[in-house]
XYZ file of C-alpha atoms in Angstrom:
660
model
C -3.030 1.489 5.618
C -0.662 -1.392 6.472
C 0.563 -4.417 4.534
C -2.215 -6.757 5.614
C -4.970 -4.230 4.934
C -3.501 -3.745 1.461
C -3.501 -7.511 0.880
C -7.142 -7.657 1.931
C -8.038 -4.667 -0.229
C -6.308 -6.294 -3.200
C -8.558 -9.328 -2.800
C -11.643 -7.119 -2.544
C -10.533 -5.307 -5.704
C -10.308 -8.719 -7.364
C -13.991 -9.249 -6.585
C -14.731 -5.810 -8.049
C -12.767 -6.826 -11.125
C -14.922 -9.920 -11.582
C -18.159 -7.922 -11.234
C -16.981 -5.460 -13.887
C -15.874 -8.398 -16.051
C -19.398 -9.851 -15.939
C -20.900 -6.418 -16.745
C -18.496 -6.106 -19.676
C -19.626 -9.475 -21.013
C -23.292 -8.452 -20.687
C -22.630 -5.150 -22.461
C -20.721 -6.785 -25.293
C -23.358 -9.512 -25.739
C -26.151 -6.929 -25.956
C -24.202 -4.771 -28.405
C -23.303 -7.721 -30.640
C -26.882 -9.044 -30.671
C -28.368 -5.632 -31.472
C -25.887 -4.994 -34.265
C -26.227 -8.468 -35.779
C -30.017 -8.105 -35.635
C -29.822 -4.930 -37.695
C -27.519 -6.584 -40.216
C -29.786 -9.623 -40.448
C -32.829 -7.430 -41.058
C -30.969 -5.406 -43.672
C -29.666 -8.520 -45.438
C -33.103 -10.171 -45.534
C -35.377 -7.168 -45.953
C -36.619 -8.457 -49.305
C -39.219 -11.187 -49.034
C -39.220 -11.341 -45.249
C -42.464 -10.848 -43.437
C -44.269 -11.942 -40.286
C -42.997 -12.250 -36.762
C -40.399 -14.947 -37.347
C -37.862 -12.632 -38.921
C -34.975 -14.281 -37.030
C -34.145 -17.965 -37.324
C -34.725 -20.205 -34.335
C -31.950 -19.794 -31.714
C -30.516 -16.672 -33.381
C -29.869 -14.745 -30.169
C -28.840 -17.818 -28.204
C -26.190 -18.760 -30.771
C -24.914 -15.172 -30.959
C -24.652 -15.014 -27.173
C -23.002 -18.413 -26.900
C -20.368 -17.589 -29.514
C -19.661 -14.161 -28.002
C -19.315 -15.475 -24.442
C -17.223 -18.354 -25.762
C -14.806 -15.939 -27.398
C -14.484 -13.832 -24.246
C -14.141 -16.667 -21.733
C -11.959 -18.698 -24.077
C -9.680 -15.719 -24.672
C -9.405 -15.065 -20.940
C -8.537 -18.699 -20.178
C -6.093 -18.824 -23.078
C -4.200 -15.735 -21.964
C -4.292 -16.771 -18.305
C -2.708 -20.089 -19.306
C -0.035 -18.241 -21.295
C 0.785 -16.294 -18.123
C 1.128 -19.403 -15.965
C 4.831 -18.599 -15.475
C 3.862 -15.375 -13.737
C 6.273 -12.475 -13.755
C 8.648 -13.962 -16.330
C 5.817 -14.445 -18.825
C 4.618 -10.862 -18.321
C 8.109 -9.399 -18.734
C 8.649 -11.376 -21.939
C 5.215 -10.295 -23.161
C 6.443 -6.692 -22.825
C 9.599 -7.447 -24.808
C 11.854 -7.691 -21.764
C 15.333 -9.210 -21.649
C 16.491 -10.926 -18.466
C 19.439 -9.087 -16.933
C 22.027 -11.640 -15.897
C 23.044 -11.373 -12.228
C 26.629 -11.617 -13.509
C 26.297 -8.736 -15.998
C 29.383 -6.616 -16.595
C 27.435 -3.626 -17.943
C 27.839 -0.689 -15.544
C 24.273 0.605 -15.864
C 22.790 -2.855 -15.467
C 25.076 -3.493 -12.487
C 23.798 -0.307 -10.842
C 20.213 -1.436 -11.405
C 20.891 -4.853 -9.858
C 22.627 -3.233 -6.887
C 19.585 -1.074 -6.171
C 17.190 -4.035 -6.482
C 19.372 -6.187 -4.206
C 19.535 -3.513 -1.518
C 15.789 -3.009 -1.604
C 15.122 -6.764 -1.478
C 17.295 -7.296 1.579
C 15.818 -4.193 3.211
C 12.359 -5.684 2.633
C 13.367 -9.210 3.719
C 12.061 -10.821 0.526
C 13.742 -12.900 -2.148
C 15.617 -10.730 -4.613
C 13.452 -10.466 -7.771
C 14.663 -11.202 -11.267
C 15.315 -8.034 -13.262
C 14.282 -7.465 -16.880
C 15.259 -4.650 -19.216
C 12.993 -3.309 -21.991
C 15.835 -2.463 -24.376
C 13.676 -0.945 -27.129
C 11.870 1.550 -24.892
C 13.551 4.949 -24.544
C 10.870 6.323 -22.215
C 10.973 6.303 -18.400
C 8.833 3.475 -17.049
C 8.905 0.292 -14.972
C 6.662 -2.425 -13.559
C 6.656 -5.357 -11.132
C 4.811 -8.577 -11.956
C 4.213 -12.042 -10.549
C 1.735 -14.166 -8.623
C 3.820 -14.296 -5.445
C 6.636 -12.185 -3.945
C 8.822 -15.306 -4.211
C 8.706 -15.244 -8.011
C 8.351 -11.527 -8.638
C 10.177 -9.754 -11.429
C 11.002 -6.080 -11.815
C 11.270 -4.615 -15.326
C 12.553 -1.181 -16.329
C 12.933 0.556 -19.663
C 16.244 1.503 -21.231
C 15.283 5.143 -20.807
C 14.963 4.603 -17.044
C 18.585 3.455 -16.910
C 19.915 6.169 -19.193
C 17.968 9.156 -17.876
C 17.678 8.696 -14.099
C 20.209 9.260 -11.348
C 20.812 6.538 -8.781
C 18.481 8.225 -6.280
C 15.724 8.475 -8.892
C 16.246 4.865 -9.948
C 15.999 3.848 -6.301
C 12.741 5.793 -5.996
C 11.310 3.919 -8.999
C 12.372 0.541 -7.579
C 10.858 1.511 -4.218
C 7.570 2.232 -6.019
C 7.627 -1.211 -7.636
C 8.493 -2.945 -4.361
C 5.341 -1.433 -2.907
C 3.344 -3.329 -5.527
C 5.228 -6.523 -4.590
C 4.619 -6.108 -0.863
C 1.024 -4.867 -1.034
C -0.417 -7.715 -3.081
C -1.014 -5.739 -6.278
C 0.949 -8.022 -8.575
C -1.292 -11.086 -8.503
C -4.376 -9.004 -9.221
C -2.606 -7.146 -12.035
C -1.495 -10.357 -13.759
C -5.023 -11.772 -13.579
C -6.285 -8.515 -15.028
C -4.155 -9.087 -18.148
C -6.113 -12.277 -18.910
C -9.450 -10.596 -18.254
C -8.640 -7.658 -20.523
C -7.456 -9.948 -23.298
C -10.758 -11.826 -23.172
C -13.077 -8.833 -23.317
C -11.019 -7.174 -26.041
C -10.707 -10.330 -28.135
C -14.049 -9.667 -29.868
C -12.685 -6.402 -31.247
C -9.566 -8.148 -32.540
C -11.637 -10.807 -34.282
C -13.791 -8.081 -35.811
C -10.714 -6.413 -37.265
C -9.778 -9.698 -38.920
C -13.251 -9.964 -40.493
C -12.977 -6.399 -41.796
C -9.682 -7.314 -43.411
C -11.142 -10.448 -45.038
C -14.248 -8.554 -46.133
C -12.181 -5.768 -47.675
C -10.399 -8.253 -49.893
C -13.661 -9.675 -51.271
C -16.273 -8.421 -53.708
C -19.054 -6.149 -52.458
C -21.588 -7.142 -55.156
C -23.814 -10.184 -55.005
C -23.596 -12.730 -57.797
C -27.377 -12.585 -58.432
C -27.810 -8.970 -57.284
C -30.491 -10.098 -54.819
C -28.536 -9.319 -51.677
C -25.200 -8.317 -50.282
C -22.125 -10.363 -51.132
C -20.263 -12.574 -48.644
C -17.460 -9.989 -48.587
C -19.873 -7.236 -47.640
C -21.400 -9.399 -44.913
C -17.971 -10.171 -43.511
C -17.063 -6.487 -43.597
C -20.318 -5.481 -41.882
C -19.955 -8.237 -39.287
C -16.431 -7.053 -38.593
C -17.670 -3.510 -38.023
C -20.264 -4.880 -35.593
C -17.721 -6.885 -33.644
C -15.275 -3.987 -33.481
C -18.066 -1.752 -32.208
C -19.133 -4.363 -29.655
C -15.530 -5.003 -28.742
C -14.988 -1.311 -28.137
C -17.353 -1.667 -25.215
C -14.828 -4.189 -23.918
C -12.048 -1.647 -24.389
C -14.008 0.944 -22.395
C -14.765 -1.569 -19.665
C -11.105 -2.569 -19.689
C -10.118 1.027 -19.076
C -12.759 1.318 -16.375
C -11.495 -1.840 -14.667
C -7.904 -0.614 -14.777
C -8.938 2.721 -13.358
C -11.014 1.095 -10.617
C -8.183 -1.056 -9.312
C -5.004 0.901 -10.040
C -5.321 4.687 -9.633
C -5.366 4.876 -5.811
C -2.735 2.166 -5.595
C -0.377 4.306 -7.639
C -0.705 7.051 -5.022
C 0.025 4.476 -2.323
C 3.074 3.149 -4.192
C 4.444 6.694 -4.576
C 4.008 7.282 -0.844
C 5.608 3.928 -0.033
C 8.603 4.758 -2.213
C 9.164 7.957 -0.223
C 8.806 5.959 2.976
C 11.205 3.245 1.837
C 13.927 5.622 0.651
C 13.248 8.664 2.888
C 13.840 10.754 -0.200
C 11.068 12.685 -1.991
C 13.406 13.491 -4.851
C 13.800 9.810 -5.700
C 10.349 8.933 -7.028
C 9.535 12.653 -7.290
C 12.499 13.320 -9.556
C 11.620 10.339 -11.748
C 8.037 11.551 -12.198
C 9.225 15.092 -12.903
C 11.533 13.746 -15.604
C 8.631 11.809 -17.117
C 6.809 15.141 -17.356
C 9.866 16.844 -18.817
C 10.367 14.100 -21.398
C 6.693 14.355 -22.362
C 7.007 18.077 -23.048
C 10.347 17.927 -24.848
C 9.968 14.795 -26.948
C 6.381 13.638 -26.480
C 7.815 10.429 -25.040
C 7.407 10.577 -21.266
C 6.401 7.113 -20.037
C 4.968 5.933 -23.389
C 5.591 2.261 -24.269
C 5.876 1.411 -27.968
C 5.432 -2.366 -27.702
C 2.216 -3.746 -29.304
C 1.157 -5.249 -25.955
C 1.379 -1.907 -24.170
C -2.411 -1.461 -23.956
C -2.912 -4.859 -22.308
C -0.142 -4.176 -19.810
C -0.760 -0.468 -19.232
C -2.121 -0.935 -15.688
C 1.185 -2.491 -14.577
C 3.440 0.437 -15.367
C 4.790 3.245 -13.203
C 3.464 5.827 -15.668
C 0.830 5.824 -18.407
C 2.034 3.451 -21.117
C -0.342 4.897 -23.712
C -1.883 8.383 -23.879
C -5.540 8.408 -22.840
C -8.094 10.138 -25.048
C -10.622 9.966 -22.234
C -9.449 11.573 -19.003
C -10.756 11.044 -15.512
C -12.894 7.940 -15.106
C -11.199 5.941 -17.859
C -7.585 7.049 -17.269
C -5.346 4.184 -16.125
C -3.078 6.463 -14.045
C -3.655 9.564 -11.917
C -2.540 12.885 -13.432
C 1.206 13.394 -13.084
C 0.696 16.815 -11.517
C -1.540 15.362 -8.799
C 0.971 12.623 -7.985
C 3.725 15.206 -7.625
C 1.501 17.456 -5.514
C 0.911 14.594 -3.084
C 4.633 13.801 -2.900
C 5.878 17.376 -2.400
C 2.821 18.980 -0.842
C 2.919 21.732 -3.473
C 3.063 22.286 -7.223
C 6.497 21.597 -8.702
C 8.002 22.002 -12.148
C 9.192 19.278 -14.506
C 12.848 18.331 -15.044
C 15.068 17.832 -18.052
C 15.271 14.132 -18.891
C 18.231 14.072 -21.259
C 20.456 11.032 -21.161
C 23.083 11.460 -18.468
C 26.737 11.086 -19.384
C 28.489 8.860 -16.873
C 25.373 8.640 -14.746
C 26.353 5.361 -13.125
C 28.291 5.454 -9.880
C 28.337 1.726 -9.068
C 31.366 -0.224 -10.161
C 30.880 -3.465 -12.019
C 31.336 -6.468 -9.754
C 34.553 -8.165 -10.861
C 35.560 -9.725 -7.591
C 36.163 -6.598 -5.524
C 33.865 -4.391 -3.463
C 32.009 -1.802 -5.592
C 32.336 1.764 -4.353
C 28.613 2.311 -3.783
C 27.496 5.896 -3.080
C 25.370 5.005 -0.061
C 25.773 8.410 1.532
C 23.942 9.910 -1.407
C 21.148 7.369 -1.436
C 17.820 7.362 0.338
C 18.802 4.366 2.448
C 21.781 6.230 3.828
C 19.562 8.365 6.031
C 17.302 5.874 7.737
C 16.621 2.312 8.745
C 14.110 1.862 5.980
C 13.177 -1.724 6.640
C 12.793 -1.348 10.396
C 10.552 1.724 10.167
C 8.485 0.177 7.394
C 7.938 -3.001 9.380
C 6.942 -1.022 12.469
C 4.287 0.700 10.395
C 3.218 -2.652 9.001
C 2.531 -4.191 12.379
C 1.345 -1.115 14.274
C -0.014 2.021 12.655
C -0.641 3.399 9.211
C 2.284 4.534 7.122
C 3.145 8.250 7.188
C 1.981 10.411 4.332
C 4.413 11.070 1.530
C 4.350 14.770 2.317
C 5.816 14.181 5.773
C 8.390 11.400 5.840
C 9.377 10.229 9.302
C 12.694 11.279 10.822
C 15.840 9.350 10.063
C 16.598 6.292 12.133
C 20.007 5.973 13.801
C 20.874 2.609 12.188
C 21.424 3.877 8.674
C 21.119 1.133 6.045
C 20.532 -1.947 8.145
C 19.250 -4.405 5.582
C 20.473 -2.871 2.373
C 24.046 -1.678 2.574
C 25.175 -3.629 5.638
C 24.267 -7.056 4.248
C 25.290 -6.425 0.642
C 28.567 -4.802 1.671
C 29.594 -7.631 3.981
C 28.820 -10.247 1.355
C 30.732 -8.331 -1.300
C 33.760 -8.217 0.989
C 34.018 -11.922 0.132
C 34.602 -11.765 -3.664
C 34.107 -15.502 -4.133
C 30.609 -15.276 -2.622
C 29.741 -12.111 -4.528
C 30.606 -13.904 -7.760
C 29.033 -17.240 -6.812
C 25.542 -15.903 -6.067
C 25.247 -14.532 -9.609
C 25.408 -17.776 -11.635
C 22.784 -20.562 -11.371
C 25.196 -23.465 -10.889
C 27.491 -21.671 -8.438
C 24.454 -20.267 -6.574
C 23.316 -23.842 -5.921
C 26.827 -24.513 -4.567
C 26.269 -21.627 -2.130
C 23.098 -23.360 -0.923
C 24.959 -26.614 -0.309
C 27.772 -24.773 1.446
C 25.273 -23.172 3.822
C 24.210 -26.676 4.905
C 27.627 -28.216 5.549
C 28.095 -29.311 9.143
C 31.229 -30.246 11.024
C 33.269 -33.378 11.588
C 31.729 -36.688 10.608
C 28.557 -35.042 9.375
C 30.543 -32.939 6.903
C 32.405 -36.022 5.666
C 29.094 -37.770 4.980
C 27.694 -34.683 3.250
C 30.794 -34.328 1.061
C 30.485 -37.977 0.016
C 26.892 -37.312 -1.068
C 27.960 -34.254 -3.040
C 30.808 -36.097 -4.755
C 28.394 -38.845 -5.785
C 25.749 -36.542 -7.286
C 27.710 -33.382 -8.152
C 31.370 -34.373 -8.506
C 32.365 -31.158 -10.293
C 30.827 -28.953 -7.595
C 31.980 -30.746 -4.453
C 35.371 -29.082 -4.027
C 33.883 -25.663 -4.819
C 31.201 -26.194 -2.161
C 33.875 -26.991 0.406
C 35.805 -23.863 -0.608
C 32.717 -21.660 -0.278
C 31.826 -23.143 3.101
C 35.107 -21.869 4.566
C 34.191 -18.323 3.549
C 30.600 -18.680 4.755
C 31.843 -19.882 8.148
C 33.552 -16.507 8.553
C 30.402 -14.507 7.782
C 28.354 -13.078 10.674
C 25.477 -15.459 11.383
C 22.914 -12.785 10.567
C 24.250 -12.650 6.986
C 23.382 -16.236 6.070
C 19.762 -15.631 5.061
C 20.566 -12.348 3.232
C 23.173 -14.360 1.291
C 20.412 -16.769 0.280
C 18.221 -13.806 -0.726
C 20.939 -12.542 -3.082
C 21.281 -15.978 -4.674
C 17.572 -16.258 -5.543
C 17.597 -14.572 -9.007
C 20.319 -16.980 -10.159
C 18.612 -20.000 -8.551
C 15.340 -19.117 -10.237
C 17.057 -19.365 -13.625
C 17.409 -23.107 -13.040
C 14.981 -25.333 -14.933
C 12.231 -27.123 -13.022
C 14.270 -30.319 -13.234
C 17.375 -28.599 -11.881
C 15.397 -26.953 -9.066
C 14.052 -30.354 -8.074
C 17.602 -31.736 -8.021
C 18.723 -28.889 -5.774
C 15.860 -29.465 -3.332
C 16.517 -33.218 -3.296
C 20.201 -32.631 -2.539
C 19.194 -30.227 0.219
C 17.069 -33.003 1.733
C 19.988 -35.454 1.492
C 22.458 -33.062 3.121
C 20.045 -32.368 5.963
C 19.362 -36.080 6.499
C 23.077 -36.957 6.549
C 23.144 -37.138 10.360
C 19.562 -38.438 10.697
C 18.345 -35.252 12.368
C 17.351 -31.736 11.405
C 18.700 -28.704 13.206
C 16.940 -25.386 13.546
C 19.336 -23.815 11.030
C 18.617 -26.604 8.530
C 14.876 -26.269 9.053
C 15.075 -22.532 8.401
C 17.044 -22.944 5.180
C 14.854 -25.786 3.930
C 11.651 -23.874 4.691
C 12.789 -20.745 2.845
C 14.173 -22.680 -0.121
C 11.100 -24.867 -0.506
C 8.800 -21.864 -0.433
C 10.848 -20.102 -3.109
C 11.989 -22.904 -5.414
C 9.297 -25.565 -5.205
C 7.242 -25.983 -8.399
C 4.203 -24.668 -6.492
C 6.009 -21.518 -5.341
C 4.687 -19.306 -8.128
C 1.069 -20.367 -7.860
C -1.574 -18.128 -6.378
C -2.579 -19.200 -2.877
C -6.317 -19.181 -2.248
C -7.801 -18.134 1.080
C -9.453 -21.132 2.745
C -9.469 -20.008 6.361
C -11.165 -16.672 7.157
C -10.248 -16.800 10.855
C -7.160 -17.773 12.824
C -9.382 -19.724 15.212
C -9.923 -22.248 12.395
C -6.208 -23.079 12.660
C -5.929 -23.267 16.436
C -3.869 -26.486 16.500
C -1.447 -25.234 13.853
C -1.003 -21.943 15.722
C -0.346 -23.771 18.999
C 2.238 -25.975 17.259
C 4.164 -22.969 15.912
C 3.981 -21.205 19.274
C 5.322 -24.360 20.933
C 8.222 -24.430 18.458
C 9.087 -20.808 19.238
C 8.857 -21.498 22.974
C 11.405 -24.327 22.755
C 13.714 -22.300 20.474
C 13.623 -19.382 22.933
C 14.280 -21.774 25.823
C 17.340 -23.183 24.049
C 18.999 -19.751 23.982
C 17.699 -18.071 27.161
C 17.414 -21.184 29.375
C 13.998 -20.114 30.637
C 11.185 -22.625 30.849
C 9.313 -23.062 27.530
C 6.036 -22.566 29.390
C 7.047 -18.978 30.194
C 7.474 -18.072 26.531
C 4.309 -19.957 25.638
C 2.282 -17.969 28.191
C 3.638 -14.698 26.797
C 2.447 -15.748 23.363
C -1.079 -16.817 24.353
C -1.508 -13.578 26.334
C -0.917 -11.654 23.074
C -3.690 -13.523 21.240
C -6.524 -14.208 23.638
C -8.963 -14.795 20.782
C -7.372 -18.193 20.098
C -8.263 -19.309 23.632
C -5.071 -21.309 24.037
C -4.129 -22.521 27.500
C -0.753 -23.474 29.013
C -1.794 -27.087 28.442
C -1.790 -26.384 24.692
C 2.027 -26.421 24.756
C 3.141 -29.458 22.746
C 5.685 -31.811 24.221
C 9.105 -31.497 22.627
C 8.890 -35.064 21.337
C 5.609 -34.304 19.576
C 7.119 -31.523 17.467
C 8.547 -32.669 14.165
C 9.274 -30.647 11.105
C 6.859 -32.537 8.880
C 4.046 -31.316 11.127
C 5.529 -27.816 11.126
C 5.654 -27.670 7.333
C 2.074 -28.940 7.084
C 0.994 -26.264 9.580
C 2.779 -23.559 7.587
C 1.096 -24.668 4.349
C -2.319 -24.345 5.987
C -1.508 -21.037 7.691
C -0.435 -19.607 4.340
C -4.085 -20.012 3.285
C -5.211 -17.744 6.113
C -7.009 -14.476 5.305
C -4.493 -11.583 5.119
C -6.031 -9.583 7.971
C -5.717 -12.615 10.267
C -1.986 -13.142 9.773
C -0.808 -10.191 11.937
C -2.346 -11.774 15.034
C -0.327 -14.938 14.444
C 2.963 -13.084 13.937
C 2.330 -10.848 16.948
C 1.683 -13.916 19.075
C 4.895 -15.623 17.960
C 6.903 -12.433 18.384
C 5.426 -11.834 21.866
C 6.684 -15.249 22.967
C 10.241 -13.932 22.725
C 11.848 -11.735 25.370
C 11.084 -8.245 24.056
C 13.512 -6.568 26.475
C 16.645 -7.910 24.783
C 17.907 -8.387 21.242
C 16.745 -11.663 19.756
C 19.307 -14.448 19.383
C 19.955 -15.096 15.715
C 18.512 -18.638 15.981
C 15.151 -17.323 17.162
C 15.194 -14.552 14.561
C 15.932 -17.057 11.793
C 12.994 -19.263 12.781
C 10.617 -16.294 12.876
C 11.912 -15.102 9.527
C 11.427 -18.558 8.011
C 7.838 -18.621 9.281
C 7.223 -15.170 7.806
C 8.664 -16.322 4.470
C 6.498 -19.440 4.515
C 3.239 -17.522 5.032
C 4.386 -14.500 2.978
C 4.330 -11.637 5.478
C 6.932 -9.014 6.463
C 9.134 -9.772 9.453
C 8.281 -7.995 12.747
C 10.523 -5.222 14.170
C 12.427 -7.319 16.707
C 13.412 -9.751 13.946
C 14.383 -6.948 11.565
C 16.658 -5.453 14.200
C 18.737 -8.646 14.341
C 19.625 -8.485 10.646
C 20.158 -4.740 10.795
C 22.777 -5.089 13.534
C 26.358 -4.320 12.617
């Protein structure tokens, strides 16, 4: 199943989630009404007769209050999670790992995440560490890939080798790429709502326990007893919510854990990465009873996010949040395997701390060292289903195209390697990427000196280094800067984007390179970047004009580098997507293409149904000359479009960034 099918399935699972949510509400309402009815009858058994045993509106009020608690709790928790992945990581007790950390284990973790991000052509996620958790576990969270975070436990750092850590990160990147994260964050709010009744009941039990159980006139139960009994009722009714919560988690997460395991093997080409991590979870469970257990009070609410079961399940099978460990390992290895010792490893880090020089990274020992992970993954994404975990595909000749090649070249420039790790200096990297030549540069420097006088000279210094980088390293450099840029406040992000606009407008025109950078930055740093995008257009045919505009842009970009007529490229594109019924006359005139229209088209196309997006990307990719390597300008434009509508880049684009 490919990326787009997974996105579509995630949305269908969301509908399943809502159906189960409604059923949970119905079940809880019935249970609460039945229990309160029994209490009411018991409390008023003396002197009550006739058919009007319950006061007028008894059941309506009970139902209204119960539904109010559930819906109110869901909305409350959903609002608390409005910051997406950061809010979830903090809810789990996570600490943000600074991109400039000097800790060797943390540096190794960041290195692995950076390599995987560049290999996947997505913005590098923020990384959080759960310092108080000695078990082996991890999760990815967020509403969009642009604002995703990856969190790992302290035990994951201390107990796993680099290969095993890379396998775990590959598992989490599958959740980022396959659309699981948004659904999982929404699920946190839903679970909080349906379990809120139980929590309120526990409070009533506590209040009731502190009161007297005898009535003042001995004619009925005391207020304390009523509170205690009501609390028992609500806890019992709320337990239905707990069971439904488990059922919902199981319904939407178990098969996706199998998929994420398989994807990790595919990403790293190394069964012993994720396989070794899972075997150590089993070994740690047997030796210390710890395994993947999370001690934090919010572990139950977040249990569906984690790599392994965060809490032991008393009810196996239908209500288990994760598949059995043995079954996961059997699917990875194709046979039964034993568990591994998970003791803390002495000197288990092999990545040097970044202090200005190039870390001696053990790429030959890593999963990426044996295959072009990104290229093979993207081919599967746009063509056929991914290979099973039990039979990883053969190694590709270009070893670590996105991961090692990009990170290594950037780290050969110590000033850049240091700059991308601090928020203020990372924004200087952005400005340096936009500096032109001659008079344009003079104008841009004047703007920088006016608004950012302390940064101006540093920007100029960085630009000299950036000018010496291969052109296909410019966007990976921006990817590496994203965790630091995302630490900026909303106000500071807005200032960065405004300065980007000023630098681009310095010569009263916008180049392709500027458009690419602005498109990627806006998608990742704009205040709307973390919000969930709703599907408004079920078919690509509903966005025929927008599709023709993008195809026209690609046709002119291709013509600028190959000197063939734009109409030739345009015809190649429309032949690859006959369903749109475009004609050669649909090619826009060059003067009619402006980047305001392009950005508006991209915003609308991002609201396209997931299964419709491949046709658009295939059409745009087909417009290029498939017989030769893409020019970097064309590849950059295609990559910016993919970033704007949140899809993986196609193979011919991936090959450009993988080139040595």
